[in-house]
PDB file of C-alpha atoms and ligand atoms in Angstrom:
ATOM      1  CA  UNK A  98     -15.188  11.530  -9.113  1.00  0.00           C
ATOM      2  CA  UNK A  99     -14.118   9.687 -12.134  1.00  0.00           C
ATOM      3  CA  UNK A 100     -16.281   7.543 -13.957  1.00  0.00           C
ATOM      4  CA  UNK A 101     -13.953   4.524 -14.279  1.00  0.00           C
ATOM      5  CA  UNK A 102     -12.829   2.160 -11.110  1.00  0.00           C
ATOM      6  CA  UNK A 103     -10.058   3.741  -8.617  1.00  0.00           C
ATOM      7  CA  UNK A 104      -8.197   0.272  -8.814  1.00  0.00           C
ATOM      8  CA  UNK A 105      -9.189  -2.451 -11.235  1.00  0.00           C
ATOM      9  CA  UNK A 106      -7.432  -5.909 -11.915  1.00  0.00           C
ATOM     10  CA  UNK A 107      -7.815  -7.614 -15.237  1.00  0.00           C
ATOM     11  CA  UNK A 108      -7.883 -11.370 -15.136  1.00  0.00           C
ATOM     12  CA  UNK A 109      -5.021 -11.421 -13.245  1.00  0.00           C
ATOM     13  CA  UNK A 110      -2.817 -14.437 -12.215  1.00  0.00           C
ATOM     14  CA  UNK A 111       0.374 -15.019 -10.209  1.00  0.00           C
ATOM     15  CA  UNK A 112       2.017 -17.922  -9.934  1.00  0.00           C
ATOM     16  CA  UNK A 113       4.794 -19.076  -7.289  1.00  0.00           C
ATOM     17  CA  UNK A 114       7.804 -21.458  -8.890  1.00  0.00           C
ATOM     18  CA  UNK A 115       8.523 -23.761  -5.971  1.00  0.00           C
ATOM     19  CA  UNK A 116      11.108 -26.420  -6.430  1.00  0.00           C
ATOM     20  CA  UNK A 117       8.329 -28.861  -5.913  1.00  0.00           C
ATOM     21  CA  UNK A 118       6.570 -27.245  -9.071  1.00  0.00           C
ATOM     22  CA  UNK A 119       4.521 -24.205  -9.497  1.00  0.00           C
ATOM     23  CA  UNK A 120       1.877 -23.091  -7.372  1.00  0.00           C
ATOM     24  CA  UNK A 121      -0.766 -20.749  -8.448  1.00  0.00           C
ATOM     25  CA  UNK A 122      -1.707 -18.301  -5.718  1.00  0.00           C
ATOM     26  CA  UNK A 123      -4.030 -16.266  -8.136  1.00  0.00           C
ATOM     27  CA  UNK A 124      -6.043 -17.701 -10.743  1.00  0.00           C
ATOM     28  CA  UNK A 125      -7.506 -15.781 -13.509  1.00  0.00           C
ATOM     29  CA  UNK A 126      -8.600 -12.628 -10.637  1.00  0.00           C
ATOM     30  CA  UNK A 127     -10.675  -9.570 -11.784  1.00  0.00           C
ATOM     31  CA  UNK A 128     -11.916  -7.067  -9.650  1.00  0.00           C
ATOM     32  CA  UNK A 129     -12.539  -3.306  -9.764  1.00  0.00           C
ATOM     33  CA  UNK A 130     -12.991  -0.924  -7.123  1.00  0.00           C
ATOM     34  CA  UNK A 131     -14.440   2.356  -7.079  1.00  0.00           C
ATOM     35  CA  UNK A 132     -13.654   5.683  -5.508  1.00  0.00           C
ATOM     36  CA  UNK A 133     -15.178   5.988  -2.139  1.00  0.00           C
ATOM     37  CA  UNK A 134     -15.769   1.818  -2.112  1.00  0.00           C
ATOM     38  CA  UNK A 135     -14.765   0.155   1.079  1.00  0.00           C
ATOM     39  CA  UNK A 136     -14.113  -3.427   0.279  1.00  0.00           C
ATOM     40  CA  UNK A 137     -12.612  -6.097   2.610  1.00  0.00           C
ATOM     41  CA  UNK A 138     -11.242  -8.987   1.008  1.00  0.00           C
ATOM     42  CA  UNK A 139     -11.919 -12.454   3.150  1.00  0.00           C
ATOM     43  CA  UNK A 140     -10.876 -16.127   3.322  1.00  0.00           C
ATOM     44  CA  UNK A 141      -9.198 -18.959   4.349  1.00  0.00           C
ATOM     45  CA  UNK A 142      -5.670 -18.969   5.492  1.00  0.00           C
ATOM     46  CA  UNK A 143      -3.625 -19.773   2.387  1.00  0.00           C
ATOM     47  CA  UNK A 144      -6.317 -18.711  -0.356  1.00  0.00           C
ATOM     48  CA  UNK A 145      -4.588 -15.698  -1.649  1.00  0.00           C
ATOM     49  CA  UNK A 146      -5.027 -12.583   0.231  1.00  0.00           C
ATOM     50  CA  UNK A 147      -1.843 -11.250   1.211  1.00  0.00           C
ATOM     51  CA  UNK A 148      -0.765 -12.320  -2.655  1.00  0.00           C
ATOM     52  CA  UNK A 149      -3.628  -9.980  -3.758  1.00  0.00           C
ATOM     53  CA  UNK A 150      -2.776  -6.905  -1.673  1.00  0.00           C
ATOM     54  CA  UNK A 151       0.862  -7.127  -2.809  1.00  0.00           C
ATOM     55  CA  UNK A 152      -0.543  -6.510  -6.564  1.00  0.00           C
ATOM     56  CA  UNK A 153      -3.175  -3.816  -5.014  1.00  0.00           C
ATOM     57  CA  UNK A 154      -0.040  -1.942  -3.220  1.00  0.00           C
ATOM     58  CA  UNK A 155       2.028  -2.275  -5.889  1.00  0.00           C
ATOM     59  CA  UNK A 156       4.884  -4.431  -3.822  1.00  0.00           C
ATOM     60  CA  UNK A 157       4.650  -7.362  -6.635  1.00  0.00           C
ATOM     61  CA  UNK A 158       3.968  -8.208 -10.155  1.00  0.00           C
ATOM     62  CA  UNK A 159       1.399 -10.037 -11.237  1.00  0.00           C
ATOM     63  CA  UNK A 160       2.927 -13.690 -13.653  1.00  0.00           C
ATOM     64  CA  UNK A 161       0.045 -12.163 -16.084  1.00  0.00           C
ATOM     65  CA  UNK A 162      -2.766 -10.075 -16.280  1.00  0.00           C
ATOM     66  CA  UNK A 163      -3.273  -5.855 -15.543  1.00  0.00           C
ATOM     67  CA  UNK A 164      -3.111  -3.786 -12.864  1.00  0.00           C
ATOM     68  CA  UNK A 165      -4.859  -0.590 -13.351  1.00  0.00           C
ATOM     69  CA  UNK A 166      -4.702   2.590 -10.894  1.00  0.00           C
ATOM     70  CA  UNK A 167      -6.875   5.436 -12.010  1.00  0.00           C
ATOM     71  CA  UNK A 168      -6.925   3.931 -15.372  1.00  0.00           C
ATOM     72  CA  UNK A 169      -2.975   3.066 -15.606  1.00  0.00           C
ATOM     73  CA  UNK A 170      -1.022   0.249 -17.024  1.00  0.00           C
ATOM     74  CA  UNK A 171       1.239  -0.160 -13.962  1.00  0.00           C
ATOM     75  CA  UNK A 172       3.244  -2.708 -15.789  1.00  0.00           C
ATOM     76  CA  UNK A 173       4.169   0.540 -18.390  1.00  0.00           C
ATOM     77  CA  UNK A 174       4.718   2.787 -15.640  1.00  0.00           C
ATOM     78  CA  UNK A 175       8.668   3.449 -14.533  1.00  0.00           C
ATOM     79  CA  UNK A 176       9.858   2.662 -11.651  1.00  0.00           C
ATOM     80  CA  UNK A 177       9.901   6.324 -10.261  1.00  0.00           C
ATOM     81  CA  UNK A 178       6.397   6.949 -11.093  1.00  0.00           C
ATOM     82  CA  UNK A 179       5.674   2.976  -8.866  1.00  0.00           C
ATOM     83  CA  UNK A 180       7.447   4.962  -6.517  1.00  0.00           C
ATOM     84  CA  UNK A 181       5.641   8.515  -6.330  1.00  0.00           C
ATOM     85  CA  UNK A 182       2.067   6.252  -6.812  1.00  0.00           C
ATOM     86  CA  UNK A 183       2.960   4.612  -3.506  1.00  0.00           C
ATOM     87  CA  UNK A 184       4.242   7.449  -1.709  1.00  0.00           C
ATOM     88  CA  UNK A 185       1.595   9.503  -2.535  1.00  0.00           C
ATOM     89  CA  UNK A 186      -1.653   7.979  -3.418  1.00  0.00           C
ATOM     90  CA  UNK A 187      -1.591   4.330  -1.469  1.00  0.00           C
ATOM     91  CA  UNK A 188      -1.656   4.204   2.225  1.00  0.00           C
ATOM     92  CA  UNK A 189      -0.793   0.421   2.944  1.00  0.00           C
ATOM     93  CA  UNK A 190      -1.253  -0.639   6.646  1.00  0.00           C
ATOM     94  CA  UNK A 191       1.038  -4.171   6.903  1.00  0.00           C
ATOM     95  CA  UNK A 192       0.175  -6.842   9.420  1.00  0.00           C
ATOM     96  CA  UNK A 193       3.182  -6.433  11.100  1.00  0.00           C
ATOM     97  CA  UNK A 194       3.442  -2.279  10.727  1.00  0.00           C
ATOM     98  CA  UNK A 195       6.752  -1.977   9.930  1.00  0.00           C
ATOM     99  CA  UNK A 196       7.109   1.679  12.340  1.00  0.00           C
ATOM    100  CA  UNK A 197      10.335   2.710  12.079  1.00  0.00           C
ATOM    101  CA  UNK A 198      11.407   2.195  15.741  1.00  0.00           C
ATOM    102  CA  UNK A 199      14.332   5.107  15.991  1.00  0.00           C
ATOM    103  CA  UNK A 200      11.810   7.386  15.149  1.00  0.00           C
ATOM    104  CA  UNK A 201       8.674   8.286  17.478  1.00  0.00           C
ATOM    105  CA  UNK A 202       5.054   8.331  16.786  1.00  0.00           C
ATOM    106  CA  UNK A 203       4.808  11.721  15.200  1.00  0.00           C
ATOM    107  CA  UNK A 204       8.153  10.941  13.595  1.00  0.00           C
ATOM    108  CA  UNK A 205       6.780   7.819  11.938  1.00  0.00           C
ATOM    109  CA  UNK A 206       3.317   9.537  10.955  1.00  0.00           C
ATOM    110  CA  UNK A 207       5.225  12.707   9.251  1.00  0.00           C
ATOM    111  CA  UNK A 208       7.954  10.716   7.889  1.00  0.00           C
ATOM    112  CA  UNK A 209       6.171  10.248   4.110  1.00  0.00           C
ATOM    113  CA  UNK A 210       5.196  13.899   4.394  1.00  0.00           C
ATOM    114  CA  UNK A 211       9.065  14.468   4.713  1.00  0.00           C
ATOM    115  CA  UNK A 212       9.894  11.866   1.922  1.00  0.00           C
ATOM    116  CA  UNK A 213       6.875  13.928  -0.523  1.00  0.00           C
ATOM    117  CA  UNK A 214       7.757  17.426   0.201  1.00  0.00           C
ATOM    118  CA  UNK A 215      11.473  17.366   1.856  1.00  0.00           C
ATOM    119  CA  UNK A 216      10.845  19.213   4.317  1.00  0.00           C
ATOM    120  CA  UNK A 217       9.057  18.965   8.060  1.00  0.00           C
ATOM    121  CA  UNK A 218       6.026  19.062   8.155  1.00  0.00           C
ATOM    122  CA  UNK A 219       4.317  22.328   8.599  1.00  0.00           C
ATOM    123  CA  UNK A 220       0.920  22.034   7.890  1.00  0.00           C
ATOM    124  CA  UNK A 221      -0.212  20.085  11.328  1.00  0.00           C
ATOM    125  CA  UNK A 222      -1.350  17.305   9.143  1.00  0.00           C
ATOM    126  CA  UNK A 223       0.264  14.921  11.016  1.00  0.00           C
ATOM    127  CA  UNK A 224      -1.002  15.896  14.388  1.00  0.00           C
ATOM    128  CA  UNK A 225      -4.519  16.479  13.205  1.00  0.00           C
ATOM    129  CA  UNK A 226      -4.435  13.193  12.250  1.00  0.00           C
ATOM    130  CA  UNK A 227      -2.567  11.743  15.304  1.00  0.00           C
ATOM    131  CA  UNK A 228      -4.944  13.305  17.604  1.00  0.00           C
ATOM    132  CA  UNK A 229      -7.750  12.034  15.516  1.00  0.00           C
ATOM    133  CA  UNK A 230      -6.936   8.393  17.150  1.00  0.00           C
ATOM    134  CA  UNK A 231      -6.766   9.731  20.313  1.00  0.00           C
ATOM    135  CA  UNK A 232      -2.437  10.565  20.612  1.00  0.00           C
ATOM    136  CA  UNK A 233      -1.853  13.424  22.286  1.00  0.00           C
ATOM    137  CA  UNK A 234       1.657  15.188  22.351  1.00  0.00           C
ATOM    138  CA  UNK A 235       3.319  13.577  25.144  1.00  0.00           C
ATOM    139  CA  UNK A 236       2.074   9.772  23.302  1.00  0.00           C
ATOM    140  CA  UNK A 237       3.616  11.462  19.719  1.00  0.00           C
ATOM    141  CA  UNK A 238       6.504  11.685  21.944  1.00  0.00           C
ATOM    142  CA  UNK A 239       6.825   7.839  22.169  1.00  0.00           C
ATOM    143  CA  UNK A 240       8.849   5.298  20.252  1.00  0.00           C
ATOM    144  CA  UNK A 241       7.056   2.830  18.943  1.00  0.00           C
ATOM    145  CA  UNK A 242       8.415   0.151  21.712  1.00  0.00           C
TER     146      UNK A 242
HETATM  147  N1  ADP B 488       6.657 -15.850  -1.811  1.00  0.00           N
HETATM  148  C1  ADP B 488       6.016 -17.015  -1.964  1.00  0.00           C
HETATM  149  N2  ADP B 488       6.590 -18.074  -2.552  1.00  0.00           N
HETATM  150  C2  ADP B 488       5.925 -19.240  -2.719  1.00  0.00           C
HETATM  151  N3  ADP B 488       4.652 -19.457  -2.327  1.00  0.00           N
HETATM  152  C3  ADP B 488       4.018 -18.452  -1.743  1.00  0.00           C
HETATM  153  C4  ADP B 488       4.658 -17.168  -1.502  1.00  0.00           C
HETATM  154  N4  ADP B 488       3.755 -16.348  -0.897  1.00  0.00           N
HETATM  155  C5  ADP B 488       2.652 -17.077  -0.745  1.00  0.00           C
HETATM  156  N5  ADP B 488       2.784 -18.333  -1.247  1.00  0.00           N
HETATM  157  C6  ADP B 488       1.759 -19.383  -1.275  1.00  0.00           C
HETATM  158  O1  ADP B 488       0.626 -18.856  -1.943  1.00  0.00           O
HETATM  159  C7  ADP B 488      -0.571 -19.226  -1.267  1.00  0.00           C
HETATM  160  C8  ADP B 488      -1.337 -17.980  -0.861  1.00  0.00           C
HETATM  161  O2  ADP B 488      -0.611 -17.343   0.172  1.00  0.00           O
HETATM  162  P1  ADP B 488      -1.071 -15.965   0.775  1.00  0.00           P
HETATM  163  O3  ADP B 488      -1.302 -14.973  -0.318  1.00  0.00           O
HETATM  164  O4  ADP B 488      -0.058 -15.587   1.805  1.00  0.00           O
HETATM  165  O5  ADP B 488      -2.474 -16.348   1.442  1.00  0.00           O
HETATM  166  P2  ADP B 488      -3.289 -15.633   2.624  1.00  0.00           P
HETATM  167  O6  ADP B 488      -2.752 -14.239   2.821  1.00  0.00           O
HETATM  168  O7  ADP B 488      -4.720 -15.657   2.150  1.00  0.00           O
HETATM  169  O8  ADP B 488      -3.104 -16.480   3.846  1.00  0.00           O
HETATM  170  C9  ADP B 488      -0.145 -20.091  -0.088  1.00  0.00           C
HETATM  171  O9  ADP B 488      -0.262 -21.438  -0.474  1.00  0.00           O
HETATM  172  C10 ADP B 488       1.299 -19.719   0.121  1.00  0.00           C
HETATM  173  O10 ADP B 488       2.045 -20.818   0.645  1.00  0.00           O
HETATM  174 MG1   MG B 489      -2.005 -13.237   4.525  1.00  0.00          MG
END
């Protein structure tokens, strides 16, 4: 375990430009988490939230302030490396999912095993963790519809 936070932001701010003016979703935010921390972040409809976990996931850029993961500057990180960091070290879970729905359940769950190592996946990492929710092989089977 390292001794500094897994994911910190530093006083960071992100502001919307509407054509009725700007609109500051995040004011002035700091937070750090560390490894092994399970934090839930809570409030109102409209406070910020999903703004937040777009910096945390790396899907937006804050208008000013830091993102760190692990100790890195995202903002001087390339785009590849944004890329590999969410491939391989964030595992975002989206209100709406996003499955890919040509591909079934196993499918979906090895698909960034694929994307990381180009090949299928031959470990049984997916299926341990499949059948670790309960899936067996005939519900892998299924599409997500
Ligand atoms: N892409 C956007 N463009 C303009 N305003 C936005 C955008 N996304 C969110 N907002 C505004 O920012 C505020 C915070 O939204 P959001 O982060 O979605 O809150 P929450 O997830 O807590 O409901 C809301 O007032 C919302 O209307
Ligand atoms: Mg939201």
């Amino acid at each position: 375990m390292s001794d500094r936070p897994l994911i910190q932001l530093v006083d960071v701010s992100k502001v919307y430009h509407l054509e009725s003016g700007d609109f500051t979703a995040l004011d002035h935010v700091s937070l750090s988490i560390e490894e092994n921390e399970f934090v839930a972040i809570m409030g109102p409809s409209g406070s910020g939230k999903s703004t937040m976990m777009n910096q945390l996931g790396i899907l937006d850029v804050p208008t000013s302030g830091q993102l760190l993961m692990d100790g890195k500057n995202v903002a001087t990180m390339t785009n590849l490396e944004r890329t590999h960091m969410r491939r391989d070290i964030i595992g975002y879970i989206f209100q709406k999912f996003y499955l890919i729905l040509l591909l079934s359940a196993y499918e979906n769950v090895e698909y960034p095993l694929i994307l990381r190592h180009k090949q299928r996946d031959t470990t049984g990492k997916a299926w341990a963790v499949l059948k670790s929710v309960g899936f067996d092989e005939a519900m892998s089977a299924h599409r997500p519809n």
